Amino acid sequence: MPHVRRDLASLGRHLQRSVLRTSLPPDVLRRCVASAGTADAVLVQAAADAAASAGAVADALNQSLDALHAESIRLWALETNCDALRTRWLLSAGLAEMPGAYWALLTHPLADRALRHLAFGDVEMLRHAKESETTLPMLLGRRSVAPRRLGAPAPTAQQLDLMVQAALSAPDHGRLGPWRIIEFKTASRDALSALFEAEKRRRDPLASAADLKKARGHATQPPCLLGFVVSPRQRKRVPEREQLLAAGAALGNLLNAAHALGFGAIMLSGDRCFDPAIAAAIGLDEGESLAGFISIGSVLETPPDVTRPLSQEMWSCWTPAAQHAQQTTQDSA
Ligand SMILES: Cc1cc2nc3c(=O)[nH]c(=O)nc-3n(C[C@H](O)[C@H](O)[C@H](O)COP(=O)(O)O)c2cc1C
């Protein structure tokens, strides 16, 4: 062959990311970036960052791709012009051999820019198609799971981190981040349960022992317990109602992420979220409000079926006034 093969470092960022996600399995990626516990979604990002800055990790990724796909590289090296490469790609796209074919094509010295981008488009289109097959049913199947149906194991710190990252991916006008999370770890739960009991006593001086026990249980029962705080940024131009929507969108993403990771979760508020003594004790600042507590854990018991409203109940189409009048005239003629 007249030229030498390309390597990972010579590809653009979007191609690096795409080929790392497509052509290297997570366990190999994990070995190369030397982060044993990293979740898949974070892993590709870490590997792509390493690939962009040439170094030992980039070399390891490149060598792993070459080693894993040595046979594809050998076969693709037999092609001597770009048209032949295009034909070979069309025959392999979508098949089991695609991960190797993708790496062999991207690094082939005769693959021109147009062919690399054709392959990129095919790979990403197939990936999106595959993801939408799994993501949408997952979203449609989310439901809240009451704390009494939740148990161990709780999410790990890393899984929790992914949930917060999902919350951070929600739409947010001005990127103000008008919310925050407070985690109540096991060691703090007894103190929290005392706050819950005290609040119940203040609100209901005649509360029975069973009522007080229930209030304490709200702090101790959930395997993982988070406070969701809404923190509108006061001196920003984004209207407060939009900041509240952004906080709600973040909350929704967090609950969806918990569900996507296989956990049950629920947001619950109640009177205690409006209690100034609890707000002060958990460290709320002025202007902040405690929107509720999120319980997360493994689902011990599936909640009963729910019936959702029909999409058409939430959806109408606007008719401009002139068109509306015309329609009414025609109808009455
Ligand atoms: C901010 C917020 C506060 C909530 N507080 C309560 C609550 O105190 N009690 C309750 O039964 N449900 C509460 N919910 C509703 C439940 O979290 C849940 O969404 C509802 O039971 C519907 O279940 P689903 O999520 O499976 O559709 C709250 C929801 C939100 C968004």
Short mmCIF file of C-alpha atoms and ligand atoms in Angstrom, two decimals:
data_model
loop_
_atom_site.label_atom_id
_atom_site.label_comp_id
_atom_site.label_asym_id
_atom_site.label_seq_id
_atom_site.Cartn_x
_atom_site.Cartn_y
_atom_site.Cartn_z
CA MET A 1 0.00 0.00 0.00
CA PRO A 2 1.30 3.46 -0.85
CA HIS A 3 0.57 5.11 2.52
CA VAL A 4 0.66 4.09 6.15
CA ARG A 5 -2.52 3.41 8.10
CA ARG A 6 -4.02 6.19 10.15
CA ASP A 7 -4.17 5.88 13.92
CA LEU A 8 -6.71 6.92 16.54
CA ALA A 9 -4.99 10.23 17.26
CA SER A 10 -5.28 11.31 13.61
CA LEU A 11 -9.09 10.98 13.56
CA GLY A 12 -11.33 13.91 14.49
CA ARG A 13 -12.98 13.96 17.92
CA HIS A 14 -16.37 12.77 16.74
CA LEU A 15 -14.80 9.84 14.86
CA GLN A 16 -12.65 8.94 17.89
CA ARG A 17 -15.66 8.90 20.15
CA SER A 18 -17.77 6.96 17.68
CA VAL A 19 -15.15 4.28 17.02
CA LEU A 20 -14.34 3.84 20.71
CA ARG A 21 -18.02 3.33 21.45
CA THR A 22 -18.52 1.01 18.46
CA SER A 23 -15.34 -1.00 18.12
CA LEU A 24 -14.03 -1.55 21.65
CA PRO A 25 -16.03 -3.48 24.26
CA PRO A 26 -16.42 -1.75 27.66
CA ASP A 27 -14.11 -4.19 29.48
CA VAL A 28 -11.24 -3.39 27.08
CA LEU A 29 -11.97 0.35 27.34
CA ARG A 30 -11.97 0.00 31.11
CA ARG A 31 -8.57 -1.72 31.09
CA CYS A 32 -7.07 0.95 28.82
CA VAL A 33 -8.29 3.92 30.84
CA ALA A 34 -7.51 2.04 34.08
CA SER A 35 -10.74 2.89 35.86
CA ALA A 36 -12.24 -0.36 37.03
CA GLY A 37 -15.57 0.83 38.39
CA THR A 38 -16.49 3.45 35.78
CA ALA A 39 -19.97 3.10 34.26
CA ASP A 40 -20.11 2.61 30.47
CA ALA A 41 -21.48 6.07 29.66
CA VAL A 42 -18.65 7.79 31.58
CA LEU A 43 -16.08 5.37 30.24
CA VAL A 44 -16.45 6.33 26.57
CA GLN A 45 -16.08 9.99 27.52
CA ALA A 46 -12.88 9.28 29.51
CA ALA A 47 -11.45 7.20 26.66
CA ALA A 48 -12.33 9.89 24.09
CA ASP A 49 -10.59 12.53 26.23
CA ALA A 50 -7.51 10.31 26.43
CA ALA A 51 -7.59 9.64 22.67
CA ALA A 52 -7.66 13.37 21.97
CA SER A 53 -4.51 14.03 24.00
CA ALA A 54 -1.85 11.67 22.65
CA GLY A 55 -0.19 9.64 25.38
CA ALA A 56 0.07 6.18 26.91
CA VAL A 57 -3.71 5.71 27.17
CA ALA A 58 -4.23 6.76 23.54
CA ASP A 59 -1.52 4.26 22.52
CA ALA A 60 -3.17 1.51 24.54
CA LEU A 61 -6.54 2.24 22.92
CA ASN A 62 -4.99 2.21 19.46
CA GLN A 63 -3.15 -1.04 20.10
CA SER A 64 -6.26 -2.69 21.51
CA LEU A 65 -8.29 -1.68 18.45
CA ASP A 66 -5.58 -3.07 16.17
CA ALA A 67 -5.28 -6.31 18.16
CA LEU A 68 -9.01 -6.92 18.40
CA HIS A 69 -9.64 -6.22 14.74
CA ALA A 70 -6.44 -7.63 13.22
CA GLU A 71 -8.35 -9.92 10.85
CA SER A 72 -10.57 -7.10 9.54
CA ILE A 73 -7.51 -4.90 9.05
CA ARG A 74 -5.82 -7.70 7.08
CA LEU A 75 -8.85 -8.18 4.80
CA TRP A 76 -9.42 -4.47 4.24
CA ALA A 77 -5.73 -3.99 3.41
CA LEU A 78 -6.34 -6.09 0.27
CA GLU A 79 -8.47 -3.30 -1.23
CA THR A 80 -6.51 -0.92 -3.43
CA ASN A 81 -8.90 1.97 -4.09
CA CYS A 82 -11.60 4.00 -2.40
CA ASP A 83 -14.49 2.61 -4.49
CA ALA A 84 -13.61 -0.93 -3.44
CA LEU A 85 -13.54 0.21 0.19
CA ARG A 86 -16.99 1.79 -0.23
CA THR A 87 -18.39 -1.46 -1.65
CA ARG A 88 -16.85 -3.46 1.18
CA TRP A 89 -18.37 -1.05 3.72
CA LEU A 90 -21.83 -1.33 2.16
CA LEU A 91 -21.56 -5.10 2.52
CA SER A 92 -20.55 -4.97 6.19
CA ALA A 93 -22.64 -2.08 7.60
CA GLY A 94 -25.17 -3.36 10.10
CA LEU A 95 -23.61 -6.83 10.34
CA ALA A 96 -21.74 -8.44 13.23
CA GLU A 97 -18.44 -7.64 11.51
CA MET A 98 -19.24 -3.89 11.51
CA PRO A 99 -17.14 -2.91 14.58
CA GLY A 100 -13.98 -4.33 12.96
CA ALA A 101 -14.90 -3.02 9.52
CA TYR A 102 -15.41 0.48 10.98
CA TRP A 103 -11.94 0.58 12.54
CA ALA A 104 -10.32 -0.94 9.43
CA LEU A 105 -12.04 1.63 7.21
CA LEU A 106 -11.32 4.67 9.36
CA THR A 107 -7.62 3.80 9.51
CA HIS A 108 -7.26 2.61 5.91
CA PRO A 109 -4.81 4.89 4.05
CA LEU A 110 -7.04 4.99 0.95
CA ALA A 111 -10.31 5.85 2.69
CA ASP A 112 -11.04 9.46 1.85
CA ARG A 113 -12.89 11.93 4.07
CA ALA A 114 -16.25 11.38 2.31
CA LEU A 115 -16.07 7.62 2.90
CA ARG A 116 -15.10 8.04 6.56
CA HIS A 117 -18.09 10.30 7.03
CA LEU A 118 -20.42 7.95 5.19
CA ALA A 119 -19.36 5.17 7.58
CA PHE A 120 -19.73 7.49 10.58
CA GLY A 121 -23.28 8.39 9.50
CA ASP A 122 -24.24 4.72 9.07
CA VAL A 123 -22.81 3.70 12.44
CA GLU A 124 -24.43 6.55 14.36
CA MET A 125 -27.78 6.11 12.59
CA LEU A 126 -27.82 2.41 13.50
CA ARG A 127 -26.83 3.23 17.08
CA HIS A 128 -29.64 5.77 17.44
CA ALA A 129 -32.13 3.32 15.95
CA LYS A 130 -30.99 0.67 18.44
CA GLU A 131 -31.06 3.07 21.38
CA SER A 132 -34.55 4.35 20.57
CA GLU A 133 -35.74 0.73 20.61
CA THR A 134 -34.67 0.46 24.23
CA THR A 135 -34.83 4.04 25.54
CA LEU A 136 -38.41 4.87 24.71
CA PRO A 137 -40.02 1.75 26.22
CA MET A 138 -37.83 2.36 29.25
CA LEU A 139 -39.18 5.92 29.60
CA LEU A 140 -42.75 4.80 29.02
CA GLY A 141 -42.38 2.19 31.74
CA ARG A 142 -41.15 4.52 34.49
CA ARG A 143 -43.31 4.69 37.56
CA SER A 144 -42.91 5.73 41.13
CA VAL A 145 -42.20 3.03 43.70
CA ALA A 146 -43.26 3.70 47.30
CA PRO A 147 -40.51 3.47 49.96
CA ARG A 148 -42.16 0.42 51.56
CA ARG A 149 -41.56 -1.50 48.32
CA LEU A 150 -37.87 -0.55 48.21
CA GLY A 151 -34.91 -2.36 49.76
CA ALA A 152 -31.19 -3.01 49.53
CA PRO A 153 -29.03 -2.70 47.63
CA ALA A 154 -29.15 1.06 47.36
CA PRO A 155 -27.43 2.66 44.37
CA THR A 156 -23.66 2.95 44.66
CA ALA A 157 -22.02 6.38 44.78
CA GLN A 158 -21.16 5.96 41.13
CA GLN A 159 -24.74 5.13 40.13
CA LEU A 160 -25.96 8.09 42.14
CA ASP A 161 -23.44 10.24 40.35
CA LEU A 162 -24.88 9.13 36.99
CA MET A 163 -28.36 10.06 38.18
CA VAL A 164 -27.15 13.55 39.10
CA GLN A 165 -25.40 13.80 35.73
CA ALA A 166 -28.72 12.92 34.07
CA ALA A 167 -30.39 15.67 36.13
CA LEU A 168 -27.71 18.06 34.88
CA SER A 169 -28.58 17.14 31.28
CA ALA A 170 -32.13 18.48 31.62
CA PRO A 171 -33.12 21.68 29.76
CA ASP A 172 -32.20 24.69 31.89
CA HIS A 173 -32.66 28.28 30.61
CA GLY A 174 -29.43 30.17 31.21
CA ARG A 175 -27.82 27.03 32.66
CA LEU A 176 -28.47 28.39 36.14
CA GLY A 177 -28.76 25.02 37.87
CA PRO A 178 -31.60 26.26 40.08
CA TRP A 179 -31.66 23.12 42.23
CA ARG A 180 -29.42 20.98 44.37
CA ILE A 181 -29.39 17.60 46.02
CA ILE A 182 -28.70 16.79 49.68
CA GLU A 183 -27.85 13.15 50.35
CA PHE A 184 -28.83 11.73 53.75
CA LYS A 185 -26.33 8.95 54.30
CA THR A 186 -26.99 6.15 56.79
CA ALA A 187 -24.99 7.82 59.55
CA SER A 188 -27.23 10.91 59.43
CA ARG A 189 -30.58 9.11 59.36
CA ASP A 190 -31.15 8.89 63.12
CA ALA A 191 -30.68 12.64 63.43
CA LEU A 192 -33.03 13.18 60.49
CA SER A 193 -35.65 10.89 62.04
CA ALA A 194 -35.51 12.99 65.23
CA LEU A 195 -36.21 16.08 63.11
CA PHE A 196 -39.15 14.34 61.44
CA GLU A 197 -40.56 13.27 64.79
CA ALA A 198 -40.20 16.75 66.25
CA GLU A 199 -41.96 18.26 63.23
CA LYS A 200 -44.82 15.78 63.59
CA ARG A 201 -45.16 16.66 67.31
CA ARG A 202 -45.27 20.39 66.47
CA ARG A 203 -47.89 19.91 63.80
CA ASP A 204 -49.96 17.39 65.73
CA PRO A 205 -49.48 17.58 69.50
CA LEU A 206 -51.89 14.65 69.90
CA ALA A 207 -49.93 12.38 67.53
CA SER A 208 -49.94 8.76 68.68
CA ALA A 209 -46.82 6.67 69.23
CA ALA A 210 -47.62 4.90 65.94
CA ASP A 211 -47.81 8.25 64.11
CA LEU A 212 -44.44 9.29 65.51
CA LYS A 213 -42.89 5.96 64.60
CA LYS A 214 -44.20 6.37 61.03
CA ALA A 215 -42.72 9.87 60.81
CA ARG A 216 -39.32 8.56 61.98
CA GLY A 217 -39.58 5.68 59.49
CA HIS A 218 -39.82 8.15 56.61
CA ALA A 219 -36.23 9.11 57.43
CA THR A 220 -34.84 5.65 58.10
CA GLN A 221 -36.68 3.31 55.73
CA PRO A 222 -35.49 4.40 52.23
CA PRO A 223 -32.29 2.62 51.15
CA CYS A 224 -31.09 5.90 49.65
CA LEU A 225 -32.62 9.24 50.59
CA LEU A 226 -32.06 12.58 48.88
CA GLY A 227 -33.49 15.99 49.56
CA PHE A 228 -34.35 17.87 46.35
CA VAL A 229 -33.87 21.57 46.89
CA VAL A 230 -35.09 24.26 44.51
CA SER A 231 -32.71 27.22 44.47
CA PRO A 232 -33.92 29.93 42.11
CA ARG A 233 -31.13 32.37 41.26
CA GLN A 234 -32.52 35.69 42.42
CA ARG A 235 -30.55 38.19 40.43
CA LYS A 236 -30.75 36.44 37.08
CA ARG A 237 -32.89 37.51 34.15
CA VAL A 238 -34.51 34.10 33.70
CA PRO A 239 -38.04 34.31 35.16
CA GLU A 240 -38.57 32.27 38.30
CA ARG A 241 -41.27 30.15 36.68
CA GLU A 242 -38.74 28.99 34.10
CA GLN A 243 -36.25 28.19 36.84
CA LEU A 244 -38.91 26.10 38.59
CA LEU A 245 -39.57 24.25 35.33
CA ALA A 246 -35.83 23.64 34.90
CA ALA A 247 -35.67 22.21 38.43
CA GLY A 248 -38.66 19.97 37.66
CA ALA A 249 -37.02 18.79 34.44
CA ALA A 250 -33.86 17.94 36.41
CA LEU A 251 -35.95 16.02 38.92
CA GLY A 252 -37.64 14.10 36.08
CA ASN A 253 -34.30 13.20 34.55
CA LEU A 254 -32.99 12.01 37.89
CA LEU A 255 -36.01 9.75 38.43
CA ASN A 256 -35.75 8.45 34.85
CA ALA A 257 -32.07 7.71 35.34
CA ALA A 258 -32.80 5.79 38.56
CA HIS A 259 -35.35 3.74 36.63
CA ALA A 260 -32.93 3.25 33.69
CA LEU A 261 -30.32 1.90 36.10
CA GLY A 262 -32.86 -0.63 37.36
CA PHE A 263 -33.86 1.07 40.64
CA GLY A 264 -37.23 2.10 41.98
CA ALA A 265 -37.62 5.72 43.08
CA ILE A 266 -40.24 8.19 44.26
CA MET A 267 -40.43 11.88 45.11
CA LEU A 268 -42.50 12.67 48.20
CA SER A 269 -43.07 16.05 49.83
CA GLY A 270 -45.65 16.58 52.57
CA ASP A 271 -45.91 19.09 55.41
CA ARG A 272 -42.39 18.57 56.68
CA CYS A 273 -41.01 20.10 53.47
CA PHE A 274 -42.62 23.42 54.49
CA ASP A 275 -41.27 23.33 58.03
CA PRO A 276 -38.80 26.18 58.75
CA ALA A 277 -37.04 24.21 61.52
CA ILE A 278 -36.29 21.28 59.19
CA ALA A 279 -35.23 23.69 56.43
CA ALA A 280 -32.79 25.38 58.79
CA ALA A 281 -31.49 22.11 60.24
CA ILE A 282 -30.64 20.64 56.83
CA GLY A 283 -28.95 23.84 55.73
CA LEU A 284 -31.31 25.54 53.30
CA ASP A 285 -30.35 29.07 52.35
CA GLU A 286 -32.72 31.99 52.12
CA GLY A 287 -34.82 31.75 48.95
CA GLU A 288 -34.37 28.00 48.73
CA SER A 289 -37.18 25.53 49.25
CA LEU A 290 -37.23 21.83 49.98
CA ALA A 291 -39.30 20.41 47.11
CA GLY A 292 -39.33 16.92 48.54
CA PHE A 293 -37.44 13.77 49.44
CA ILE A 294 -36.42 11.23 46.82
CA SER A 295 -36.27 7.61 47.97
CA ILE A 296 -34.28 5.22 45.79
CA GLY A 297 -33.63 1.51 46.16
CA SER A 298 -34.03 -1.92 44.65
CA VAL A 299 -37.63 -2.85 43.89
CA LEU A 300 -38.70 -5.58 46.35
CA GLU A 301 -42.32 -5.57 45.26
CA THR A 302 -43.72 -4.33 41.94
CA PRO A 303 -46.31 -1.56 42.44
CA PRO A 304 -49.84 -2.11 41.10
CA ASP A 305 -50.57 -1.26 37.47
CA VAL A 306 -51.34 2.37 36.66
CA THR A 307 -53.47 3.79 33.87
CA ARG A 308 -51.96 6.87 32.29
CA PRO A 309 -54.10 9.61 30.69
CA LEU A 310 -54.40 9.39 26.91
CA SER A 311 -51.85 11.53 25.08
CA GLN A 312 -54.74 13.26 23.26
CA GLU A 313 -56.03 14.59 26.57
CA MET A 314 -52.91 16.72 26.91
CA TRP A 315 -52.68 17.75 23.29
CA SER A 316 -54.73 20.11 21.14
CA CYS A 317 -54.10 22.01 17.93
CA TRP A 318 -54.47 25.74 17.62
CA THR A 319 -56.79 27.10 14.95
CA PRO A 320 -56.14 30.77 13.99
CA ALA A 321 -59.22 32.95 14.63
CA ALA A 322 -59.86 33.72 10.90
CA GLN A 323 -59.68 30.07 9.97
CA HIS A 324 -61.93 29.22 12.92
CA ALA A 325 -64.59 31.74 11.76
CA GLN A 326 -64.42 30.41 8.19
CA GLN A 327 -64.82 26.86 9.43
CA THR A 328 -67.84 27.86 11.55
CA THR A 329 -69.48 29.62 8.55
CA GLN A 330 -68.93 26.61 6.32
CA ASP A 331 -70.31 24.29 8.98
CA SER A 332 -73.50 26.35 9.38
CA ALA A 333 -74.06 26.84 5.57
C1 LIG B 1 -42.55 17.69 43.70
C2 LIG B 1 -43.36 16.45 43.92
C3 LIG B 1 -43.84 16.15 45.21
C4 LIG B 1 -44.62 15.02 45.42
N1 LIG B 1 -45.08 14.75 46.69
C5 LIG B 1 -45.89 13.68 46.90
C6 LIG B 1 -46.38 13.37 48.19
O1 LIG B 1 -46.09 14.05 49.15
N2 LIG B 1 -47.21 12.32 48.32
C7 LIG B 1 -47.55 11.53 47.26
O2 LIG B 1 -48.31 10.58 47.45
N3 LIG B 1 -47.07 11.79 46.04
C8 LIG B 1 -46.25 12.83 45.82
N4 LIG B 1 -45.76 13.10 44.58
C9 LIG B 1 -46.18 12.23 43.45
C10 LIG B 1 -45.41 10.92 43.37
O3 LIG B 1 -44.02 11.16 43.43
C11 LIG B 1 -45.72 10.20 42.05
O4 LIG B 1 -45.29 10.96 40.98
C12 LIG B 1 -47.20 9.93 41.90
O5 LIG B 1 -47.60 9.06 42.93
C13 LIG B 1 -47.55 9.31 40.55
O6 LIG B 1 -46.86 8.11 40.36
P1 LIG B 1 -46.05 7.87 39.02
O7 LIG B 1 -44.82 8.73 39.15
O8 LIG B 1 -45.76 6.40 38.98
O9 LIG B 1 -46.92 8.30 37.88
C14 LIG B 1 -44.93 14.17 44.35
C15 LIG B 1 -44.42 14.45 43.07
C16 LIG B 1 -43.66 15.58 42.87
C17 LIG B 1 -43.12 15.83 41.48
#
